[in-house]
């Protein structure tokens, strides 16, 4: 993956300032391992469909930190814990976007952090109030700029797990890509370096060990690991 050259940034800024979309003009095909600190300064409007969607979404009430139930979050992994080196980790964000990118863990941690205390609900009959800390998927979307046709998001995990979400749920203000649990770095068993967390979906939608997030126009026959074994796709709470 190429570096994001300052030269490219200033050229990009120039083009954006001139009212051009900047789509696909400036970076090499495989995207960029960021200067998030620099890119974060570039504020671009999302496409109108997404702007409208973001405005329409209300936050679910959160719990206070004293409500956290540290012992109640059970480990639920279909295929053990994959061995991921946080220093080598990259999150690829691609698909139907104007600007595919990849992020190191440090890149993600340099973006504004959001913490939330929410209830995690597993379909197997247990639940736990958990604090998660990370970056809203919405913020990553603002960087990669989904195309107006994007309607779904596909999450690929390092253990062979996979999930697809509708765009609205993916861009909900409390749908986060998290690297902290209960104020501590996420443990490997809970999905480190990076997992999904959201109060609006059942536990099986919340992929651990996420390595790739792909915006899509259509769903593929692979809906999700558990969905392809009979579970419901939307799985809203
Ligand atoms: N990659 C991956 N993500 C996953 C799973 C899994 O097996 N692999 N299990 C899911 C299920 S069913 C639940 S309830 C939660 C459990 O998260 P935890 O193990 O951190 O409590 O992770 C979800 N995400
Ligand atoms: Mo679950």
PDB file of N, CA and C in Angstrom, residues 147-221:
ATOM      1  N   UNK A 147     -20.153   5.488  -2.523  1.00  0.00           N
ATOM      2  CA  UNK A 147     -20.880   5.985  -3.695  1.00  0.00           C
ATOM      3  C   UNK A 147     -22.377   5.972  -3.391  1.00  0.00           C
ATOM      4  N   UNK A 148     -23.167   6.774  -4.127  1.00  0.00           N
ATOM      5  CA  UNK A 148     -24.606   6.840  -3.835  1.00  0.00           C
ATOM      6  C   UNK A 148     -25.300   5.482  -3.951  1.00  0.00           C
ATOM      7  N   UNK A 149     -24.729   4.563  -4.731  1.00  0.00           N
ATOM      8  CA  UNK A 149     -25.362   3.255  -4.927  1.00  0.00           C
ATOM      9  C   UNK A 149     -25.128   2.299  -3.762  1.00  0.00           C
ATOM     10  N   UNK A 150     -24.217   2.623  -2.858  1.00  0.00           N
ATOM     11  CA  UNK A 150     -23.879   1.682  -1.777  1.00  0.00           C
ATOM     12  C   UNK A 150     -25.079   1.504  -0.845  1.00  0.00           C
ATOM     13  N   UNK A 151     -25.465   0.253  -0.610  1.00  0.00           N
ATOM     14  CA  UNK A 151     -26.644  -0.013   0.227  1.00  0.00           C
ATOM     15  C   UNK A 151     -26.367  -0.997   1.347  1.00  0.00           C
ATOM     16  N   UNK A 152     -25.264  -1.703   1.273  1.00  0.00           N
ATOM     17  CA  UNK A 152     -24.930  -2.720   2.277  1.00  0.00           C
ATOM     18  C   UNK A 152     -23.454  -2.621   2.623  1.00  0.00           C
ATOM     19  N   UNK A 153     -23.103  -3.232   3.744  1.00  0.00           N
ATOM     20  CA  UNK A 153     -21.703  -3.267   4.158  1.00  0.00           C
ATOM     21  C   UNK A 153     -21.372  -4.701   4.562  1.00  0.00           C
ATOM     22  N   UNK A 154     -20.265  -5.188   4.047  1.00  0.00           N
ATOM     23  CA  UNK A 154     -19.828  -6.565   4.316  1.00  0.00           C
ATOM     24  C   UNK A 154     -18.571  -6.511   5.187  1.00  0.00           C
ATOM     25  N   UNK A 155     -18.583  -7.294   6.271  1.00  0.00           N
ATOM     26  CA  UNK A 155     -17.465  -7.319   7.207  1.00  0.00           C
ATOM     27  C   UNK A 155     -16.762  -8.676   7.133  1.00  0.00           C
ATOM     28  N   UNK A 156     -15.482  -8.655   6.858  1.00  0.00           N
ATOM     29  CA  UNK A 156     -14.681  -9.881   6.794  1.00  0.00           C
ATOM     30  C   UNK A 156     -13.838  -9.985   8.061  1.00  0.00           C
ATOM     31  N   UNK A 157     -13.834 -11.166   8.672  1.00  0.00           N
ATOM     32  CA  UNK A 157     -13.067 -11.374   9.909  1.00  0.00           C
ATOM     33  C   UNK A 157     -11.940 -12.383   9.696  1.00  0.00           C
ATOM     34  N   UNK A 158     -10.934 -12.294  10.549  1.00  0.00           N
ATOM     35  CA  UNK A 158      -9.735 -13.126  10.404  1.00  0.00           C
ATOM     36  C   UNK A 158      -9.970 -14.590  10.760  1.00  0.00           C
ATOM     37  N   UNK A 159     -11.085 -14.914  11.436  1.00  0.00           N
ATOM     38  CA  UNK A 159     -11.346 -16.312  11.812  1.00  0.00           C
ATOM     39  C   UNK A 159     -12.249 -17.027  10.809  1.00  0.00           C
ATOM     40  N   UNK A 160     -12.559 -16.374   9.684  1.00  0.00           N
ATOM     41  CA  UNK A 160     -13.458 -16.985   8.703  1.00  0.00           C
ATOM     42  C   UNK A 160     -14.907 -16.535   8.858  1.00  0.00           C
ATOM     43  N   UNK A 161     -15.176 -15.758   9.911  1.00  0.00           N
ATOM     44  CA  UNK A 161     -16.526 -15.214  10.126  1.00  0.00           C
ATOM     45  C   UNK A 161     -16.768 -14.105   9.102  1.00  0.00           C
ATOM     46  N   UNK A 162     -18.022 -13.869   8.785  1.00  0.00           N
ATOM     47  CA  UNK A 162     -18.366 -12.783   7.868  1.00  0.00           C
ATOM     48  C   UNK A 162     -19.768 -12.335   8.198  1.00  0.00           C
ATOM     49  N   UNK A 163     -20.080 -11.091   7.889  1.00  0.00           N
ATOM     50  CA  UNK A 163     -21.381 -10.512   8.196  1.00  0.00           C
ATOM     51  C   UNK A 163     -21.726  -9.469   7.154  1.00  0.00           C
ATOM     52  N   UNK A 164     -22.999  -9.284   6.894  1.00  0.00           N
ATOM     53  CA  UNK A 164     -23.425  -8.144   6.083  1.00  0.00           C
ATOM     54  C   UNK A 164     -24.482  -7.366   6.842  1.00  0.00           C
ATOM     55  N   UNK A 165     -24.418  -6.072   6.734  1.00  0.00           N
ATOM     56  CA  UNK A 165     -25.346  -5.151   7.397  1.00  0.00           C
ATOM     57  C   UNK A 165     -25.961  -4.225   6.349  1.00  0.00           C
ATOM     58  N   UNK A 166     -27.157  -3.710   6.656  1.00  0.00           N
ATOM     59  CA  UNK A 166     -27.735  -2.634   5.851  1.00  0.00           C
ATOM     60  C   UNK A 166     -26.954  -1.352   6.139  1.00  0.00           C
ATOM     61  N   UNK A 167     -26.948  -0.453   5.162  1.00  0.00           N
ATOM     62  CA  UNK A 167     -26.145   0.766   5.279  1.00  0.00           C
ATOM     63  C   UNK A 167     -26.583   1.640   6.455  1.00  0.00           C
ATOM     64  N   UNK A 168     -27.908   1.783   6.649  1.00  0.00           N
ATOM     65  CA  UNK A 168     -28.399   2.661   7.722  1.00  0.00           C
ATOM     66  C   UNK A 168     -27.883   2.186   9.083  1.00  0.00           C
ATOM     67  N   UNK A 169     -27.979   0.890   9.353  1.00  0.00           N
ATOM     68  CA  UNK A 169     -27.494   0.366  10.639  1.00  0.00           C
ATOM     69  C   UNK A 169     -25.980   0.530  10.761  1.00  0.00           C
ATOM     70  N   UNK A 170     -25.286   0.346   9.648  1.00  0.00           N
ATOM     71  CA  UNK A 170     -23.824   0.472   9.663  1.00  0.00           C
ATOM     72  C   UNK A 170     -23.387   1.891   9.999  1.00  0.00           C
ATOM     73  N   UNK A 171     -24.172   2.856   9.537  1.00  0.00           N
ATOM     74  CA  UNK A 171     -23.790   4.262   9.732  1.00  0.00           C
ATOM     75  C   UNK A 171     -24.516   4.897  10.912  1.00  0.00           C
ATOM     76  N   UNK A 172     -25.211   4.074  11.714  1.00  0.00           N
ATOM     77  CA  UNK A 172     -25.840   4.567  12.933  1.00  0.00           C
ATOM     78  C   UNK A 172     -24.754   5.185  13.829  1.00  0.00           C
ATOM     79  N   UNK A 173     -25.088   6.285  14.544  1.00  0.00           N
ATOM     80  CA  UNK A 173     -24.031   6.952  15.335  1.00  0.00           C
ATOM     81  C   UNK A 173     -23.401   6.055  16.401  1.00  0.00           C
ATOM     82  N   UNK A 174     -24.099   4.974  16.816  1.00  0.00           N
ATOM     83  CA  UNK A 174     -23.519   4.092  17.837  1.00  0.00           C
ATOM     84  C   UNK A 174     -23.029   2.763  17.252  1.00  0.00           C
ATOM     85  N   UNK A 175     -22.832   2.700  15.964  1.00  0.00           N
ATOM     86  CA  UNK A 175     -22.173   1.528  15.376  1.00  0.00           C
ATOM     87  C   UNK A 175     -20.687   1.862  15.272  1.00  0.00           C
ATOM     88  N   UNK A 176     -19.902   1.187  16.116  1.00  0.00           N
ATOM     89  CA  UNK A 176     -18.484   1.540  16.262  1.00  0.00           C
ATOM     90  C   UNK A 176     -17.582   0.386  15.865  1.00  0.00           C
ATOM     91  N   UNK A 177     -16.386   0.731  15.391  1.00  0.00           N
ATOM     92  CA  UNK A 177     -15.299  -0.238  15.247  1.00  0.00           C
ATOM     93  C   UNK A 177     -14.437  -0.033  16.490  1.00  0.00           C
ATOM     94  N   UNK A 178     -14.463  -1.008  17.408  1.00  0.00           N
ATOM     95  CA  UNK A 178     -13.886  -0.754  18.724  1.00  0.00           C
ATOM     96  C   UNK A 178     -12.572  -1.491  18.964  1.00  0.00           C
ATOM     97  N   UNK A 179     -11.724  -0.837  19.772  1.00  0.00           N
ATOM     98  CA  UNK A 179     -10.441  -1.417  20.189  1.00  0.00           C
ATOM     99  C   UNK A 179     -10.310  -1.390  21.711  1.00  0.00           C
ATOM    100  N   UNK A 180     -11.381  -0.977  22.416  1.00  0.00           N
ATOM    101  CA  UNK A 180     -11.379  -1.003  23.884  1.00  0.00           C
ATOM    102  C   UNK A 180     -12.659  -1.632  24.413  1.00  0.00           C
ATOM    103  N   UNK A 181     -12.527  -2.378  25.518  1.00  0.00           N
ATOM    104  CA  UNK A 181     -13.687  -2.907  26.244  1.00  0.00           C
ATOM    105  C   UNK A 181     -13.551  -2.528  27.714  1.00  0.00           C
ATOM    106  N   UNK A 182     -14.585  -1.957  28.272  1.00  0.00           N
ATOM    107  CA  UNK A 182     -14.603  -1.548  29.690  1.00  0.00           C
ATOM    108  C   UNK A 182     -13.351  -0.745  30.055  1.00  0.00           C
ATOM    109  N   UNK A 183     -12.943   0.138  29.154  1.00  0.00           N
ATOM    110  CA  UNK A 183     -11.835   1.052  29.422  1.00  0.00           C
ATOM    111  C   UNK A 183     -10.448   0.461  29.231  1.00  0.00           C
ATOM    112  N   UNK A 184     -10.379  -0.811  28.862  1.00  0.00           N
ATOM    113  CA  UNK A 184      -9.079  -1.472  28.652  1.00  0.00           C
ATOM    114  C   UNK A 184      -8.931  -1.842  27.174  1.00  0.00           C
ATOM    115  N   UNK A 185      -7.670  -2.036  26.728  1.00  0.00           N
ATOM    116  CA  UNK A 185      -7.511  -2.532  25.359  1.00  0.00           C
ATOM    117  C   UNK A 185      -8.318  -3.831  25.185  1.00  0.00           C
ATOM    118  N   UNK A 186      -8.945  -3.971  24.058  1.00  0.00           N
ATOM    119  CA  UNK A 186      -9.726  -5.169  23.746  1.00  0.00           C
ATOM    120  C   UNK A 186      -8.825  -6.399  23.859  1.00  0.00           C
ATOM    121  N   UNK A 187      -9.348  -7.481  24.426  1.00  0.00           N
ATOM    122  CA  UNK A 187      -8.556  -8.715  24.508  1.00  0.00           C
ATOM    123  C   UNK A 187      -8.683  -9.486  23.201  1.00  0.00           C
ATOM    124  N   UNK A 188      -7.692 -10.330  22.888  1.00  0.00           N
ATOM    125  CA  UNK A 188      -7.804 -11.149  21.672  1.00  0.00           C
ATOM    126  C   UNK A 188      -9.113 -11.936  21.622  1.00  0.00           C
ATOM    127  N   UNK A 189      -9.529 -12.534  22.740  1.00  0.00           N
ATOM    128  CA  UNK A 189     -10.761 -13.334  22.733  1.00  0.00           C
ATOM    129  C   UNK A 189     -11.995 -12.505  22.401  1.00  0.00           C
ATOM    130  N   UNK A 190     -11.982 -11.224  22.804  1.00  0.00           N
ATOM    131  CA  UNK A 190     -13.123 -10.350  22.523  1.00  0.00           C
ATOM    132  C   UNK A 190     -13.030  -9.673  21.153  1.00  0.00           C
ATOM    133  N   UNK A 191     -11.984 -10.010  20.370  1.00  0.00           N
ATOM    134  CA  UNK A 191     -11.966  -9.509  18.995  1.00  0.00           C
ATOM    135  C   UNK A 191     -10.834  -8.585  18.620  1.00  0.00           C
ATOM    136  N   UNK A 192      -9.808  -8.426  19.477  1.00  0.00           N
ATOM    137  CA  UNK A 192      -8.696  -7.533  19.169  1.00  0.00           C
ATOM    138  C   UNK A 192      -7.981  -7.973  17.890  1.00  0.00           C
ATOM    139  N   UNK A 193      -7.458  -7.017  17.130  1.00  0.00           N
ATOM    140  CA  UNK A 193      -7.363  -5.588  17.424  1.00  0.00           C
ATOM    141  C   UNK A 193      -8.677  -4.811  17.246  1.00  0.00           C
ATOM    142  N   UNK A 194      -9.618  -5.304  16.429  1.00  0.00           N
ATOM    143  CA  UNK A 194     -10.749  -4.443  16.083  1.00  0.00           C
ATOM    144  C   UNK A 194     -12.004  -5.272  15.860  1.00  0.00           C
ATOM    145  N   UNK A 195     -13.106  -4.840  16.471  1.00  0.00           N
ATOM    146  CA  UNK A 195     -14.383  -5.522  16.274  1.00  0.00           C
ATOM    147  C   UNK A 195     -15.501  -4.500  16.117  1.00  0.00           C
ATOM    148  N   UNK A 196     -16.630  -4.998  15.658  1.00  0.00           N
ATOM    149  CA  UNK A 196     -17.853  -4.196  15.587  1.00  0.00           C
ATOM    150  C   UNK A 196     -18.536  -4.186  16.948  1.00  0.00           C
ATOM    151  N   UNK A 197     -19.173  -3.084  17.298  1.00  0.00           N
ATOM    152  CA  UNK A 197     -20.051  -3.045  18.471  1.00  0.00           C
ATOM    153  C   UNK A 197     -21.163  -2.047  18.191  1.00  0.00           C
ATOM    154  N   UNK A 198     -22.388  -2.433  18.527  1.00  0.00           N
ATOM    155  CA  UNK A 198     -23.539  -1.567  18.271  1.00  0.00           C
ATOM    156  C   UNK A 198     -24.707  -1.980  19.160  1.00  0.00           C
ATOM    157  N   UNK A 199     -25.459  -1.013  19.699  1.00  0.00           N
ATOM    158  CA  UNK A 199     -26.608  -1.370  20.534  1.00  0.00           C
ATOM    159  C   UNK A 199     -27.849  -1.731  19.726  1.00  0.00           C
ATOM    160  N   UNK A 200     -27.780  -1.664  18.404  1.00  0.00           N
ATOM    161  CA  UNK A 200     -28.999  -1.856  17.603  1.00  0.00           C
ATOM    162  C   UNK A 200     -29.085  -3.229  16.943  1.00  0.00           C
ATOM    163  N   UNK A 201     -28.109  -4.102  17.204  1.00  0.00           N
ATOM    164  CA  UNK A 201     -28.125  -5.428  16.573  1.00  0.00           C
ATOM    165  C   UNK A 201     -27.763  -6.512  17.587  1.00  0.00           C
ATOM    166  N   UNK A 202     -28.260  -7.713  17.341  1.00  0.00           N
ATOM    167  CA  UNK A 202     -27.900  -8.876  18.156  1.00  0.00           C
ATOM    168  C   UNK A 202     -26.398  -9.170  18.076  1.00  0.00           C
ATOM    169  N   UNK A 203     -25.935  -9.931  19.065  1.00  0.00           N
ATOM    170  CA  UNK A 203     -24.508 -10.229  19.201  1.00  0.00           C
ATOM    171  C   UNK A 203     -23.862 -10.835  17.973  1.00  0.00           C
ATOM    172  N   UNK A 204     -24.579 -11.701  17.283  1.00  0.00           N
ATOM    173  CA  UNK A 204     -23.922 -12.373  16.146  1.00  0.00           C
ATOM    174  C   UNK A 204     -23.658 -11.445  14.962  1.00  0.00           C
ATOM    175  N   UNK A 205     -24.293 -10.242  14.955  1.00  0.00           N
ATOM    176  CA  UNK A 205     -23.983  -9.270  13.903  1.00  0.00           C
ATOM    177  C   UNK A 205     -22.657  -8.555  14.184  1.00  0.00           C
ATOM    178  N   UNK A 206     -22.143  -8.697  15.418  1.00  0.00           N
ATOM    179  CA  UNK A 206     -21.041  -7.836  15.856  1.00  0.00           C
ATOM    180  C   UNK A 206     -19.709  -8.542  15.700  1.00  0.00           C
ATOM    181  N   UNK A 207     -19.256  -8.557  14.478  1.00  0.00           N
ATOM    182  CA  UNK A 207     -18.052  -9.296  14.093  1.00  0.00           C
ATOM    183  C   UNK A 207     -16.834  -8.895  14.908  1.00  0.00           C
ATOM    184  N   UNK A 208     -16.113  -9.916  15.366  1.00  0.00           N
ATOM    185  CA  UNK A 208     -14.807  -9.714  16.009  1.00  0.00           C
ATOM    186  C   UNK A 208     -13.708  -9.868  14.949  1.00  0.00           C
ATOM    187  N   UNK A 209     -12.506  -9.385  15.249  1.00  0.00           N
ATOM    188  CA  UNK A 209     -11.320  -9.538  14.366  1.00  0.00           C
ATOM    189  C   UNK A 209     -11.605  -9.071  12.932  1.00  0.00           C
ATOM    190  N   UNK A 210     -12.229  -7.905  12.811  1.00  0.00           N
ATOM    191  CA  UNK A 210     -12.584  -7.394  11.478  1.00  0.00           C
ATOM    192  C   UNK A 210     -11.335  -6.887  10.767  1.00  0.00           C
ATOM    193  N   UNK A 211     -11.116  -7.376   9.546  1.00  0.00           N
ATOM    194  CA  UNK A 211      -9.952  -6.957   8.755  1.00  0.00           C
ATOM    195  C   UNK A 211     -10.347  -6.197   7.492  1.00  0.00           C
ATOM    196  N   UNK A 212     -11.625  -6.307   7.101  1.00  0.00           N
ATOM    197  CA  UNK A 212     -12.042  -5.655   5.861  1.00  0.00           C
ATOM    198  C   UNK A 212     -13.513  -5.252   5.966  1.00  0.00           C
ATOM    199  N   UNK A 213     -13.794  -4.045   5.506  1.00  0.00           N
ATOM    200  CA  UNK A 213     -15.154  -3.506   5.471  1.00  0.00           C
ATOM    201  C   UNK A 213     -15.417  -3.086   4.032  1.00  0.00           C
ATOM    202  N   UNK A 214     -16.397  -3.727   3.401  1.00  0.00           N
ATOM    203  CA  UNK A 214     -16.628  -3.511   1.977  1.00  0.00           C
ATOM    204  C   UNK A 214     -18.039  -2.971   1.741  1.00  0.00           C
ATOM    205  N   UNK A 215     -18.123  -1.782   1.186  1.00  0.00           N
ATOM    206  CA  UNK A 215     -19.430  -1.216   0.822  1.00  0.00           C
ATOM    207  C   UNK A 215     -19.900  -1.897  -0.466  1.00  0.00           C
ATOM    208  N   UNK A 216     -21.202  -2.241  -0.504  1.00  0.00           N
ATOM    209  CA  UNK A 216     -21.721  -3.011  -1.639  1.00  0.00           C
ATOM    210  C   UNK A 216     -23.066  -2.465  -2.121  1.00  0.00           C
ATOM    211  N   UNK A 217     -23.326  -2.646  -3.411  1.00  0.00           N
ATOM    212  CA  UNK A 217     -24.622  -2.272  -3.983  1.00  0.00           C
ATOM    213  C   UNK A 217     -25.694  -3.303  -3.669  1.00  0.00           C
ATOM    214  N   UNK A 218     -25.274  -4.567  -3.646  1.00  0.00           N
ATOM    215  CA  UNK A 218     -26.220  -5.683  -3.483  1.00  0.00           C
ATOM    216  C   UNK A 218     -25.662  -6.633  -2.439  1.00  0.00           C
ATOM    217  N   UNK A 219     -26.559  -7.382  -1.821  1.00  0.00           N
ATOM    218  CA  UNK A 219     -26.110  -8.475  -0.957  1.00  0.00           C
ATOM    219  C   UNK A 219     -25.606  -9.612  -1.828  1.00  0.00           C
ATOM    220  N   UNK A 220     -24.674 -10.376  -1.301  1.00  0.00           N
ATOM    221  CA  UNK A 220     -24.204 -11.563  -2.009  1.00  0.00           C
ATOM    222  C   UNK A 220     -24.893 -12.782  -1.383  1.00  0.00           C
ATOM    223  N   UNK A 221     -24.750 -13.963  -1.977  1.00  0.00           N
ATOM    224  CA  UNK A 221     -25.330 -15.159  -1.354  1.00  0.00           C
ATOM    225  C   UNK A 221     -24.761 -15.433   0.041  1.00  0.00           C
TER     226      UNK A 221
END
